[in-house]
Coordinates of C-alpha atoms in Angstrom, one line a residue:
X272 CA -46.2 -37.6 -24.3
X273 CA -46.7 -34.6 -22.0
X274 CA -50.4 -34.2 -21.1
X275 CA -50.1 -30.9 -19.2
X276 CA -47.5 -28.2 -18.4
X277 CA -46.5 -26.2 -15.3
X278 CA -49.0 -27.2 -12.7
X279 CA -48.1 -24.2 -10.5
X280 CA -49.4 -21.7 -13.1
X281 CA -52.1 -19.3 -11.7
X282 CA -54.7 -18.7 -14.4
X283 CA -57.5 -16.1 -14.1
X284 CA -60.5 -16.9 -16.3
X285 CA -62.6 -13.8 -17.0
X286 CA -65.9 -15.0 -18.6
X287 CA -67.9 -12.2 -20.4
X288 CA -71.3 -14.1 -19.9
X289 CA -72.8 -16.4 -17.3
X290 CA -73.2 -19.5 -19.5
X291 CA -69.4 -19.3 -20.1
X292 CA -68.8 -19.4 -16.4
X293 CA -70.9 -22.6 -16.1
X294 CA -69.3 -24.2 -19.1
X295 CA -65.8 -23.3 -17.8
X296 CA -66.5 -24.7 -14.3
X297 CA -67.8 -27.9 -15.8
X298 CA -65.0 -28.3 -18.3
X299 CA -62.2 -27.4 -15.8
X300 CA -63.4 -29.2 -12.7
X301 CA -60.7 -31.9 -13.1
X302 CA -58.1 -29.5 -14.5
X303 CA -54.6 -29.9 -13.1
X304 CA -54.1 -26.1 -13.2
X305 CA -54.9 -23.5 -10.5
X306 CA -57.8 -21.6 -12.2
X307 CA -60.0 -18.9 -10.8
X308 CA -63.2 -18.3 -12.9
X309 CA -65.0 -14.9 -12.5
X310 CA -67.8 -13.2 -14.4
X311 CA -67.1 -9.9 -16.1
X312 CA -67.7 -8.3 -19.4
X313 CA -65.5 -5.5 -21.0
X314 CA -64.8 -2.7 -18.5
X315 CA -66.3 -4.7 -15.6
X316 CA -64.0 -7.6 -16.5
X317 CA -61.0 -5.2 -16.7
X318 CA -61.8 -3.9 -13.2
X319 CA -62.1 -7.5 -11.8
X320 CA -58.8 -8.4 -13.4
X321 CA -57.1 -5.3 -11.8
X322 CA -58.4 -6.2 -8.4
X323 CA -57.2 -9.8 -8.7
X324 CA -53.8 -8.7 -9.8
X325 CA -53.5 -6.6 -6.6
X326 CA -55.0 -9.3 -4.3
X327 CA -53.3 -12.5 -5.5
X328 CA -50.7 -14.0 -7.9
X329 CA -51.9 -14.1 -11.5
X330 CA -49.6 -15.6 -14.1
X331 CA -51.8 -15.5 -17.2
X332 CA -55.4 -14.4 -18.0
X333 CA -57.9 -16.2 -20.2
X334 CA -61.0 -14.5 -21.7
X335 CA -63.0 -14.1 -24.9
X336 CA -63.8 -11.6 -27.6
X337 CA -63.9 -7.9 -26.9
X338 CA -63.2 -8.5 -23.2
X339 CA -60.0 -10.3 -24.1
X340 CA -58.9 -7.4 -26.4
X341 CA -59.6 -4.8 -23.7
X342 CA -57.6 -6.8 -21.1
X343 CA -54.7 -7.2 -23.5
X344 CA -54.6 -3.5 -24.2
X345 CA -54.6 -2.4 -20.5
X346 CA -52.6 -5.1 -18.6
X347 CA -49.0 -6.3 -18.5
X348 CA -50.0 -9.9 -17.8
X349 CA -50.2 -12.2 -20.8
X350 CA -53.9 -12.5 -22.0
X351 CA -55.1 -15.5 -24.0
X352 CA -58.3 -15.3 -26.0
X353 CA -60.7 -18.2 -26.4
X354 CA -61.0 -18.7 -30.2
X355 CA -64.5 -19.1 -31.7
X356 CA -64.2 -22.6 -33.2
X357 CA -66.2 -24.1 -36.1
X358 CA -68.0 -26.2 -33.5
X359 CA -69.1 -23.1 -31.7
X360 CA -70.4 -21.4 -34.8
X361 CA -72.0 -24.6 -36.1
X362 CA -74.0 -25.0 -32.8
X363 CA -75.6 -21.6 -33.0
X364 CA -75.8 -21.2 -36.8
X365 CA -77.2 -24.6 -38.0
X366 CA -80.7 -24.4 -36.4
X367 CA -81.4 -21.0 -38.0
X368 CA -80.0 -22.1 -41.4
X369 CA -82.0 -25.2 -41.4
X370 CA -85.2 -23.2 -40.9
X371 CA -84.3 -21.1 -43.9
X372 CA -83.7 -17.9 -41.8
X373 CA -81.6 -15.1 -43.2
X374 CA -78.5 -15.2 -40.9
X375 CA -76.1 -12.3 -40.3
X376 CA -72.8 -13.0 -38.6
X377 CA -71.5 -9.9 -36.6
X378 CA -68.3 -9.7 -34.7
X379 CA -64.6 -9.4 -34.7
X380 CA -62.4 -10.9 -37.4
X381 CA -62.1 -14.4 -35.7
X382 CA -65.9 -14.8 -35.6
X383 CA -66.5 -13.5 -39.2
X384 CA -63.7 -15.4 -40.9
X385 CA -64.7 -18.7 -39.1
X386 CA -68.3 -18.3 -40.2
X387 CA -67.2 -17.6 -43.8
X388 CA -65.1 -20.8 -43.9
X389 CA -67.9 -22.9 -42.5
X390 CA -70.5 -21.5 -44.9
X391 CA -68.3 -22.4 -47.9
X392 CA -68.1 -26.0 -46.6
X393 CA -71.9 -26.2 -46.0
X394 CA -72.8 -24.3 -49.1
X395 CA -75.1 -21.8 -47.4
X396 CA -75.5 -18.1 -47.7
X397 CA -74.7 -15.8 -44.7
X398 CA -74.2 -12.1 -44.2
X399 CA -70.9 -11.0 -42.8
X400 CA -70.5 -7.8 -40.8
X401 CA -67.1 -7.1 -39.3
X402 CA -66.7 -5.1 -36.1
X403 CA -63.4 -3.3 -35.9
X404 CA -64.1 -0.8 -33.1
X405 CA -66.6 -1.2 -30.3
X406 CA -67.8 2.4 -30.6
X407 CA -68.9 1.7 -34.2
X408 CA -71.2 -1.2 -33.4
X409 CA -74.3 0.8 -33.9
X410 CA -73.3 1.6 -37.5
X411 CA -72.7 -2.1 -38.1
X412 CA -76.1 -3.0 -36.7
X413 CA -77.8 -0.4 -39.0
X414 CA -76.2 -2.2 -42.0
X415 CA -77.5 -5.5 -40.6
X416 CA -81.1 -4.2 -40.5
X417 CA -80.8 -2.8 -44.0
X418 CA -79.6 -6.2 -45.2
X419 CA -82.8 -7.7 -43.9
X420 CA -81.5 -10.2 -41.4
X421 CA -83.9 -12.5 -39.7
X422 CA -81.4 -13.4 -37.0
X423 CA -78.1 -11.9 -35.8
X424 CA -75.4 -14.2 -34.4
X425 CA -72.3 -12.9 -32.8
X426 CA -70.1 -12.4 -29.8
X427 CA -71.0 -10.7 -26.5
X428 CA -70.4 -7.1 -27.6
X429 CA -72.6 -7.5 -30.7
X430 CA -75.4 -9.3 -28.8
X431 CA -75.5 -6.9 -25.9
X432 CA -76.0 -3.9 -28.3
X433 CA -78.4 -5.8 -30.5
X434 CA -80.6 -6.8 -27.6
X435 CA -80.8 -3.1 -26.5
X436 CA -82.1 -2.3 -30.0
X437 CA -84.7 -5.1 -30.0
X438 CA -82.9 -7.0 -32.8
X439 CA -83.4 -10.8 -32.8
X440 CA -80.0 -12.3 -31.9
X441 CA -78.2 -15.4 -30.7
X442 CA -74.9 -15.6 -28.9
X443 CA -72.0 -17.6 -30.2
X444 CA -71.0 -19.6 -27.1
X445 CA -67.6 -21.2 -26.5
X446 CA -67.7 -24.9 -26.0
X447 CA -65.5 -27.2 -23.9
X448 CA -63.1 -27.9 -26.8
X449 CA -62.2 -24.2 -27.2
X450 CA -61.8 -23.7 -23.4
X451 CA -59.5 -26.8 -23.1
X452 CA -57.4 -25.7 -26.1
X453 CA -57.0 -22.1 -24.8
X454 CA -56.1 -23.4 -21.3
X455 CA -53.4 -25.7 -22.8
X456 CA -52.0 -22.8 -24.8
X457 CA -51.9 -20.5 -21.7
X458 CA -50.2 -23.1 -19.6
X459 CA -47.7 -24.0 -22.4
X460 CA -46.8 -20.3 -22.9
X461 CA -46.3 -19.9 -19.2
X462 CA -44.2 -23.0 -19.1
X463 CA -41.9 -21.8 -21.8
X464 CA -41.8 -18.3 -20.2
X465 CA -40.9 -19.8 -16.8
X466 CA -38.1 -22.0 -18.3
X467 CA -36.8 -18.8 -20.0
X468 CA -36.8 -17.0 -16.7
X469 CA -35.1 -19.9 -14.9
X470 CA -32.4 -20.1 -17.7
X471 CA -31.9 -16.3 -17.4
X472 CA -31.6 -16.4 -13.6
X473 CA -29.2 -19.3 -13.9
X474 CA -27.1 -17.4 -16.4
X475 CA -27.2 -14.3 -14.2
X476 CA -26.1 -16.4 -11.2
X477 CA -23.2 -17.9 -13.1
X478 CA -22.0 -14.6 -14.4
X479 CA -22.2 -13.0 -10.9
X480 CA -20.3 -15.9 -9.3
X481 CA -17.5 -16.1 -11.8
X482 CA -14.1 -14.6 -10.9
X483 CA -14.0 -12.7 -14.1
X484 CA -15.5 -9.5 -15.4
X485 CA -17.9 -10.4 -18.3
X486 CA -19.3 -8.4 -21.2
X487 CA -21.7 -9.9 -23.8
X488 CA -21.8 -8.0 -27.2
X489 CA -24.4 -8.5 -29.9
X490 CA -23.5 -8.8 -33.6
X491 CA -23.2 -5.0 -33.8
X492 CA -20.9 -4.8 -30.8
X493 CA -23.5 -3.4 -28.5
X494 CA -23.3 -4.4 -24.8
X495 CA -26.2 -6.6 -24.0
X496 CA -25.1 -8.2 -20.7
X497 CA -22.5 -7.0 -18.1
X498 CA -21.9 -8.5 -14.7
X499 CA -21.2 -6.7 -11.5
X500 CA -17.4 -7.4 -11.6
X501 CA -17.2 -5.7 -15.0
X502 CA -19.3 -2.8 -13.7
X503 CA -17.0 -2.3 -10.7
X504 CA -13.8 -2.7 -12.8
X505 CA -15.0 -0.1 -15.4
X506 CA -16.4 2.2 -12.7
X507 CA -19.7 2.8 -14.8
X508 CA -23.2 1.9 -13.9
X509 CA -24.3 -1.2 -15.9
X510 CA -27.6 0.4 -17.0
X511 CA -25.6 3.2 -18.6
X512 CA -23.4 0.7 -20.4
X513 CA -26.2 -1.6 -21.6
X514 CA -27.1 -0.9 -25.2
X515 CA -24.1 1.2 -25.9
X516 CA -21.5 0.2 -28.4
X517 CA -18.1 -1.1 -27.2
X518 CA -16.5 1.8 -29.2
X519 CA -18.7 4.5 -27.7
X520 CA -16.0 5.8 -25.5
X521 CA -17.6 4.6 -22.2
X522 CA -15.3 1.5 -22.3
X523 CA -11.5 1.9 -22.4
X524 CA -10.2 1.8 -26.0
X525 CA -7.8 -1.1 -25.1
X526 CA -10.9 -3.4 -24.6
X527 CA -12.6 -2.4 -27.8
X528 CA -9.4 -2.9 -29.8
X529 CA -9.1 -6.4 -28.3
X530 CA -12.6 -7.4 -29.7
X531 CA -11.5 -7.5 -33.3
X532 CA -7.8 -8.1 -32.8
X533 CA -6.1 -11.1 -34.2
X534 CA -4.9 -12.2 -30.8
X535 CA -7.9 -13.4 -28.7
X536 CA -5.9 -13.2 -25.5
X537 CA -4.4 -9.8 -24.8
X538 CA -2.7 -8.1 -21.9
X539 CA -4.0 -4.6 -21.3
X540 CA -3.6 -1.9 -18.6
X541 CA -6.5 0.0 -17.0
X542 CA -5.8 2.7 -14.4
X543 CA -2.3 1.3 -13.9
X544 CA -3.5 -2.3 -13.3
X545 CA -2.8 -5.2 -15.6
X546 CA -5.7 -7.3 -17.0
X547 CA -5.9 -10.2 -19.3
X548 CA -8.7 -9.9 -22.0
X549 CA -10.1 -13.1 -23.5
X550 CA -12.4 -12.8 -26.5
X551 CA -14.7 -15.7 -27.5
X552 CA -17.0 -15.7 -30.5
X553 CA -20.6 -17.0 -30.1
X554 CA -21.5 -18.8 -33.3
X555 CA -24.9 -20.1 -34.5
X556 CA -24.8 -22.3 -37.6
X557 CA -21.3 -21.2 -38.3
X558 CA -22.2 -17.5 -38.3
X559 CA -20.9 -15.2 -35.5
X560 CA -23.9 -13.8 -33.6
X561 CA -22.2 -12.3 -30.6
X562 CA -18.9 -12.0 -28.7
X563 CA -18.0 -12.7 -25.1
X564 CA -15.3 -10.7 -23.3
X565 CA -13.7 -12.0 -20.1
X566 CA -11.4 -9.7 -18.1
X567 CA -9.2 -10.9 -15.3
X568 CA -6.7 -9.1 -13.1
X569 CA -3.2 -10.6 -13.5
X570 CA -2.9 -10.6 -9.7
X571 CA -5.6 -13.2 -9.6
X572 CA -3.5 -15.7 -11.5
X573 CA -0.6 -15.1 -9.2
X574 CA -2.8 -15.6 -6.2
X575 CA -4.1 -18.9 -7.7
X576 CA -0.6 -20.0 -8.5
X577 CA 0.4 -19.4 -4.9
X578 CA -2.6 -21.4 -3.6
X579 CA -2.0 -24.3 -5.9
X580 CA 1.8 -24.3 -5.1
X581 CA 0.9 -24.3 -1.5
X582 CA -1.5 -27.2 -1.7
X583 CA 0.4 -29.4 -4.1
X584 CA 3.9 -28.8 -2.7
X585 CA 3.1 -29.3 1.0
X586 CA 0.0 -30.1 3.0
X587 CA 1.9 -29.5 6.2
X588 CA 2.8 -25.8 6.0
X589 CA 0.8 -24.8 9.1
X590 CA 1.4 -23.3 12.5
X591 CA 0.1 -25.5 15.4
X592 CA 0.9 -23.3 18.4
X593 CA -1.2 -20.5 19.7
X594 CA -0.8 -18.0 22.6
X595 CA -2.8 -20.5 24.7
X596 CA 0.1 -22.9 24.3
X597 CA 2.5 -20.5 26.1
X598 CA 2.8 -21.0 29.9
X599 CA 3.5 -17.7 31.5
X600 CA 3.3 -17.3 35.3
X601 CA 5.9 -14.5 35.6
X602 CA 4.9 -10.9 35.0
X603 CA 7.8 -10.4 32.6
X604 CA 6.6 -13.2 30.4
X605 CA 3.0 -12.2 30.6
X606 CA 3.9 -8.7 29.4
X607 CA 5.9 -10.2 26.5
X608 CA 2.8 -12.3 25.5
X609 CA 0.6 -9.2 25.7
X610 CA 3.0 -7.3 23.4
X611 CA 3.0 -10.1 20.9
X612 CA -0.8 -10.3 20.8
X613 CA -1.0 -6.6 20.1
X614 CA 1.5 -7.0 17.2
X615 CA -0.4 -9.9 15.8
X616 CA -3.3 -7.7 14.5
X617 CA -0.9 -5.8 12.2
X618 CA 0.8 -6.9 9.0
X619 CA 4.2 -5.3 9.9
X620 CA 7.5 -7.2 10.1
X621 CA 8.2 -8.7 13.5
X622 CA 11.7 -9.2 15.0
X623 CA 12.0 -11.8 17.8
X624 CA 15.1 -11.6 20.0
X625 CA 16.0 -14.2 22.5
X626 CA 18.5 -16.9 23.5
X627 CA 18.5 -20.3 21.9
X628 CA 15.6 -22.4 23.2
X629 CA 13.7 -19.5 24.7
X630 CA 10.6 -20.1 22.5
X631 CA 11.0 -17.9 19.5
X632 CA 9.2 -20.3 17.1
X633 CA 6.2 -20.8 19.4
X634 CA 5.8 -17.0 19.5
X635 CA 6.1 -16.8 15.6
X636 CA 3.4 -19.5 15.2
X637 CA 1.2 -17.9 17.8
X638 CA 1.5 -14.5 16.1
X639 CA 0.6 -16.1 12.7
X640 CA -2.4 -17.9 14.2
X641 CA -3.7 -14.7 15.8
X642 CA -3.2 -12.6 12.6
X643 CA -5.6 -12.0 9.6
X644 CA -3.3 -14.4 7.7
X645 CA -4.1 -17.4 9.9
X646 CA -5.8 -19.2 7.0
X647 CA -2.6 -18.9 4.9
X648 CA 0.5 -21.0 5.0
X649 CA 3.2 -20.7 7.8
X650 CA 6.7 -21.6 6.7
X651 CA 9.6 -21.8 9.2
X652 CA 13.2 -22.0 8.1
X653 CA 16.4 -22.1 10.2
X654 CA 18.9 -19.9 8.3
X655 CA 21.8 -21.4 10.3
X656 CA 20.9 -25.0 9.4
X657 CA 21.6 -24.6 5.6
X658 CA 24.8 -23.6 3.7
X659 CA 24.6 -20.2 1.9
X660 CA 24.1 -21.6 -1.6
X661 CA 21.4 -24.0 -0.5
X662 CA 19.7 -21.4 1.7
X663 CA 19.5 -18.9 -1.3
X664 CA 17.9 -21.5 -3.7
X665 CA 15.5 -22.7 -1.0
X666 CA 14.3 -19.2 -0.1
X667 CA 14.1 -17.7 -3.6
X668 CA 13.7 -20.7 -5.8
X669 CA 15.3 -21.1 -9.2
X670 CA 14.5 -21.3 -12.9
X671 CA 15.1 -24.3 -15.1
X672 CA 18.8 -24.5 -16.1
X673 CA 19.8 -22.0 -13.5
X674 CA 22.7 -24.2 -12.4
X675 CA 24.0 -27.8 -12.9
X676 CA 21.6 -30.2 -11.4
X677 CA 18.7 -27.7 -11.4
X678 CA 15.3 -29.4 -11.5
X679 CA 13.5 -29.4 -14.8
X680 CA 10.9 -26.7 -14.8
X681 CA 12.6 -24.9 -11.9
X682 CA 11.5 -24.8 -8.3
X683 CA 9.5 -22.3 -6.3
X684 CA 11.2 -20.9 -3.2
X685 CA 9.9 -20.7 0.3
X686 CA 9.0 -17.1 -0.2
X687 CA 6.7 -18.1 -3.0
X688 CA 5.1 -20.9 -1.0
X689 CA 4.4 -18.4 1.8
X690 CA 2.3 -16.2 -0.5
X691 CA -0.7 -14.9 1.4
X692 CA 0.8 -16.2 4.7
X693 CA 3.8 -15.9 7.0
X694 CA 7.4 -16.9 6.7
X695 CA 9.5 -17.3 9.8
X696 CA 13.3 -16.9 9.4
X697 CA 15.0 -18.2 12.5
X698 CA 18.7 -17.2 13.2
X699 CA 18.5 -14.6 10.5
X700 CA 21.8 -13.3 11.7
X701 CA 23.5 -16.3 10.0
X702 CA 22.6 -15.2 6.5
X703 CA 25.5 -14.4 4.2
X704 CA 25.8 -10.9 2.8
X705 CA 24.7 -12.1 -0.7
X706 CA 21.5 -13.6 0.7
X707 CA 20.9 -10.6 2.9
X708 CA 21.0 -8.3 -0.2
X709 CA 18.4 -10.4 -2.0
X710 CA 16.3 -10.7 1.2
X711 CA 16.4 -6.9 1.6
X712 CA 14.8 -6.4 -1.8
X713 CA 12.0 -8.8 -1.0
X714 CA 11.5 -7.0 2.3
X715 CA 11.4 -3.6 0.8
X716 CA 9.5 -4.2 -2.5
X717 CA 7.6 -7.4 -1.8
X718 CA 8.8 -8.6 -5.3
X719 CA 10.7 -11.7 -6.1
X720 CA 12.9 -13.1 -8.9
X721 CA 14.0 -16.7 -8.9
X722 CA 17.7 -17.5 -9.3
X723 CA 18.6 -17.7 -13.0
X724 CA 15.3 -16.0 -14.1
X725 CA 14.5 -12.6 -15.5
X726 CA 10.9 -12.4 -14.4
X727 CA 9.9 -10.4 -11.4
X728 CA 6.5 -11.0 -9.7
X729 CA 4.8 -9.7 -6.6
X730 CA 4.4 -11.7 -3.4
X731 CA 2.2 -11.0 -0.4
X732 CA 3.8 -12.3 2.7
X733 CA 4.4 -11.3 6.3
X734 CA 7.9 -11.8 7.6
X735 CA 8.8 -12.8 11.2
X736 CA 12.6 -12.9 11.8
X737 CA 14.4 -14.1 14.8
X738 CA 17.9 -13.9 16.1
X739 CA 19.7 -15.4 19.1
X740 CA 22.4 -12.6 18.9
X741 CA 22.3 -8.9 19.4
X742 CA 21.6 -7.8 15.8
X743 CA 22.7 -4.2 16.4
X744 CA 26.1 -5.4 17.7
X745 CA 26.3 -7.7 14.7
X746 CA 25.5 -4.7 12.4
X747 CA 28.1 -2.5 14.1
X748 CA 30.7 -5.2 13.7
X749 CA 29.9 -5.5 9.9
X750 CA 28.5 -9.0 10.1
X751 CA 25.0 -7.9 9.4
X752 CA 23.7 -5.2 7.0
X753 CA 22.6 -2.1 8.9
X754 CA 19.9 -1.3 6.3
X755 CA 18.4 -4.8 6.7
X756 CA 18.6 -4.5 10.5
X757 CA 16.5 -1.3 10.5
X758 CA 14.0 -2.8 8.0
X759 CA 13.6 -5.8 10.3
X760 CA 13.4 -3.8 13.6
X761 CA 9.8 -2.5 13.1
X762 CA 8.0 -4.5 15.8
X763 CA 10.6 -6.1 18.1
X764 CA 9.9 -8.5 20.9
X765 CA 12.5 -9.7 23.4
X766 CA 11.8 -13.0 24.9
X767 CA 13.3 -13.3 28.4
X768 CA 15.5 -16.3 29.2
X769 CA 14.2 -18.8 31.6
X770 CA 16.7 -17.8 34.3
X771 CA 15.1 -14.4 34.4
X772 CA 11.6 -15.8 35.0
X773 CA 12.0 -18.5 37.6
X774 CA 8.3 -18.4 38.4
X775 CA 7.8 -20.3 35.1
X776 CA 10.2 -23.1 35.7
X777 CA 7.9 -25.4 37.7
X778 CA 4.7 -24.9 35.7
X779 CA 6.7 -25.5 32.5
X780 CA 8.4 -28.6 33.9
X781 CA 5.0 -29.9 35.2
X782 CA 3.4 -29.5 31.7
X783 CA 6.4 -31.2 29.9
X784 CA 6.5 -34.0 32.5
X785 CA 2.8 -34.6 32.2
X786 CA 2.9 -34.9 28.4
X787 CA 5.9 -37.2 28.6
X788 CA 4.3 -39.5 31.2
X789 CA 0.9 -39.5 29.5
X790 CA 2.4 -40.3 26.1
X791 CA 3.5 -43.6 27.6
X792 CA 0.5 -44.1 29.8
X793 CA 2.7 -44.2 32.9
X794 CA 1.2 -43.2 36.3
X795 CA 2.4 -39.9 37.8
X796 CA 5.1 -40.0 40.4
X797 CA 5.7 -37.7 43.3
X798 CA 8.7 -35.5 42.6
X799 CA 11.3 -34.7 45.2
X800 CA 10.9 -31.1 46.5
X801 CA 14.7 -30.8 46.6
X802 CA 14.8 -31.5 42.9
X803 CA 12.1 -28.9 42.3
X804 CA 14.2 -26.4 44.3
X805 CA 17.3 -27.3 42.3
X806 CA 15.5 -26.7 39.1
X807 CA 14.3 -23.3 40.2
X808 CA 17.8 -22.1 41.0
X809 CA 19.4 -23.7 38.0
X810 CA 20.2 -21.1 35.3
X811 CA 19.0 -23.2 32.3
X812 CA 21.4 -22.0 29.7
X813 CA 19.4 -23.9 27.1
X814 CA 16.2 -22.3 28.3
X815 CA 12.8 -23.9 27.7
X816 CA 14.1 -26.4 25.2
X817 CA 16.6 -27.7 27.8
X818 CA 13.9 -27.8 30.5
X819 CA 11.6 -29.9 28.2
X820 CA 14.4 -32.4 27.5
X821 CA 15.2 -32.6 31.2
X822 CA 11.4 -33.2 32.0
X823 CA 11.4 -36.1 29.5
X824 CA 14.4 -37.6 31.2
X825 CA 12.8 -37.3 34.6
X826 CA 9.6 -38.9 33.2
X827 CA 11.5 -41.9 31.8
X828 CA 13.7 -42.4 34.9
X829 CA 10.8 -42.3 37.3
X830 CA 8.9 -44.8 35.2
X831 CA 11.6 -47.4 35.7
X832 CA 11.6 -49.8 38.7
X833 CA 14.4 -48.2 40.6
X834 CA 14.7 -46.5 44.0
X835 CA 13.3 -43.0 43.4
X836 CA 15.3 -41.3 46.1
X837 CA 18.5 -42.4 44.3
X838 CA 17.1 -41.2 41.0
X839 CA 16.3 -37.8 42.4
X840 CA 19.7 -37.6 44.0
X841 CA 21.4 -38.4 40.7
X842 CA 19.3 -35.8 38.9
X843 CA 20.2 -33.1 41.4
X844 CA 23.9 -34.0 41.1
X845 CA 23.5 -33.7 37.3
X846 CA 22.2 -30.2 37.6
X847 CA 24.9 -29.2 40.2
X848 CA 27.7 -30.6 38.0
X849 CA 26.4 -28.8 34.9
X850 CA 27.5 -25.4 36.3
X851 CA 29.0 -23.7 39.4
X852 CA 25.9 -23.0 41.5
X853 CA 24.5 -24.0 44.9
X854 CA 21.1 -24.4 46.3
X855 CA 20.3 -21.4 48.5
X856 CA 17.5 -22.9 50.6
X857 CA 14.0 -23.3 49.4
X858 CA 12.6 -21.1 46.6
X859 CA 10.3 -19.0 48.7
X860 CA 9.3 -16.8 45.7
X861 CA 8.4 -19.6 43.4
X862 CA 5.1 -21.3 42.6
X863 CA 6.8 -24.6 43.6
X864 CA 7.1 -23.7 47.3
X865 CA 5.6 -26.5 49.5
X866 CA 3.9 -28.2 46.7
X867 CA 4.2 -31.6 45.2
X868 CA 4.4 -32.0 41.4
X869 CA 1.0 -33.7 41.5
X870 CA -0.4 -30.6 43.2
X871 CA 1.3 -28.4 40.6
X872 CA 0.0 -30.6 37.8
X873 CA -3.5 -30.5 39.2
X874 CA -3.4 -26.7 39.3
X875 CA -2.1 -26.4 35.7
X876 CA -4.8 -28.8 34.5
X877 CA -7.6 -27.0 36.3
X878 CA -6.3 -23.6 35.2
X879 CA -6.2 -24.7 31.6
X880 CA -9.7 -26.3 31.9
X881 CA -11.2 -23.2 33.3
X882 CA -9.5 -21.0 30.7
X883 CA -11.1 -23.2 28.0
X884 CA -14.6 -22.7 29.5
X885 CA -14.4 -26.3 30.9
X886 CA -14.1 -27.7 27.4
X887 CA -12.6 -31.2 28.0
X888 CA -11.7 -31.9 24.3
X889 CA -9.9 -28.6 23.8
X890 CA -8.1 -28.9 27.2
X891 CA -7.0 -32.5 26.5
X892 CA -5.7 -31.5 23.1
X893 CA -3.6 -28.6 24.4
X894 CA -2.2 -30.7 27.3
X895 CA -1.3 -33.6 24.9
X896 CA -3.5 -36.2 26.8
X897 CA -6.6 -38.1 25.9
X898 CA -10.0 -37.1 27.3
X899 CA -10.4 -40.1 29.6
X900 CA -7.1 -39.3 31.3
X901 CA -8.1 -35.7 31.7
X902 CA -11.5 -36.6 33.2
X903 CA -9.8 -38.9 35.7
X904 CA -7.4 -36.1 36.8
X905 CA -10.3 -33.6 37.1
X906 CA -12.3 -36.1 39.2
X907 CA -9.3 -37.0 41.5

């Protein structure tokens, strides 16, 4: 059983007379509530209450008789009146009745009615004089005198006036029982009111955090509640809408028609945008009391579908590389990186041009990670690696039954999976004319239709295309659509081949060599300077990819227990036999002049460490080594 209610309620007790202050203090000394007891009758009590409301937090007020009525009329705070109980009347009445005095009861309705009930029980005769307005109290007292009362009993208003007219009187005082009862009632009221406010705030929070626009209609189709999303969607202030009928003309007619339509889920259009309207009846005891309307943009459902497809279909559609991953010592490569960084902040299509192995995919991933779409998926596809029919179904997806062997339920394409993200199409020049035509529509309209389907839907993707051939020459020769070429060539980046940036050869080789050696926990070996000179002058037709493979071979061979001089000689011969070139002395213009690989490695490690603000964890992750190894190299 609950013994008390909200303990945090702040109760102001205004006592019209001094004895009530003392009784209240004694009665409430062990009260669990936060109570402030002050003396004040009528206008003085009202002024005290006003001052307290300004000075401190007051949740409810407790008072008595005319003072309580005056407070209730002039204040917004709930006011609880201490009722005059039978015990209170009996205490003051009984001694006078016992002596045979002629007793007149004067006061407001609660005092008079209580005395009448008590007199009937006791079988005594009393005079009853009802006070309805304070300003008429003198008239009431004249009637008391005419009646021939020996003693007047009543509340504070009656007694105060009677005393001023020298009339014998006795005050009906409130006892502990009445005070406790009233305090419980005040706390109980506040408790229920507080719960209602909490529920209302909770409902408001839910409505404001939902992804839908919400309208709540009463039984007469008047708008009672509207959330901010509905306000924004309709473009009308919620205070103007609240209380108006759904058919008033303030709300689009399509919405009001949906309220009483047979179909509770209806697709409507407002200002050229499609919305789904859901109508739900609110029933109490089987009778419809209200209606709830939910409105949701159809674009939301497609966005959610794309997110779900992305998460359920593949957890690995991410780009790992950033611009920090690109090693660029040559000015030509640095300018290329700077250009790519500027392009990253836009949402325009990017065309990457460069020879095979020059690093087009690492640029594509870096652009994605630097762009506003970095939180979205990144999907890379090599157009040359798939036959035309398979490439088409992989890119665009297909509907159920589109062809023999089609998966039940169909399959989303890579364009769909890249929704809200980036798709990277490598070797786009190897697309067939049929695939190019479908791709052009996606590029122009950002709309997609699966193979074998008749539904068209919007997609939001950024396209990065790459080619290892001159696309303009391909277009002039008729092997690539000219309109597609010009749609792709908005922001173009040409990645220079490795032979045109020899300054990058040794730093790149050192990075690849370090990763290969550290992967197998093999100590670093000193590399022949003649091998380094040979690498600088070698043209690297396979570009960075070929250099990385060569670095791994060097790492493996130098980890074996063989004569290193012979190993280096064989590697130099391998490079020399790969093409008709000769070493023309030392590479005086390269970063490898006069330095061992260990020195080059140390410079790369320290440069990367400084670039990362000396963050060991981030530097180790970018170099592909563990933190312990990195610390050893920094301390050496």
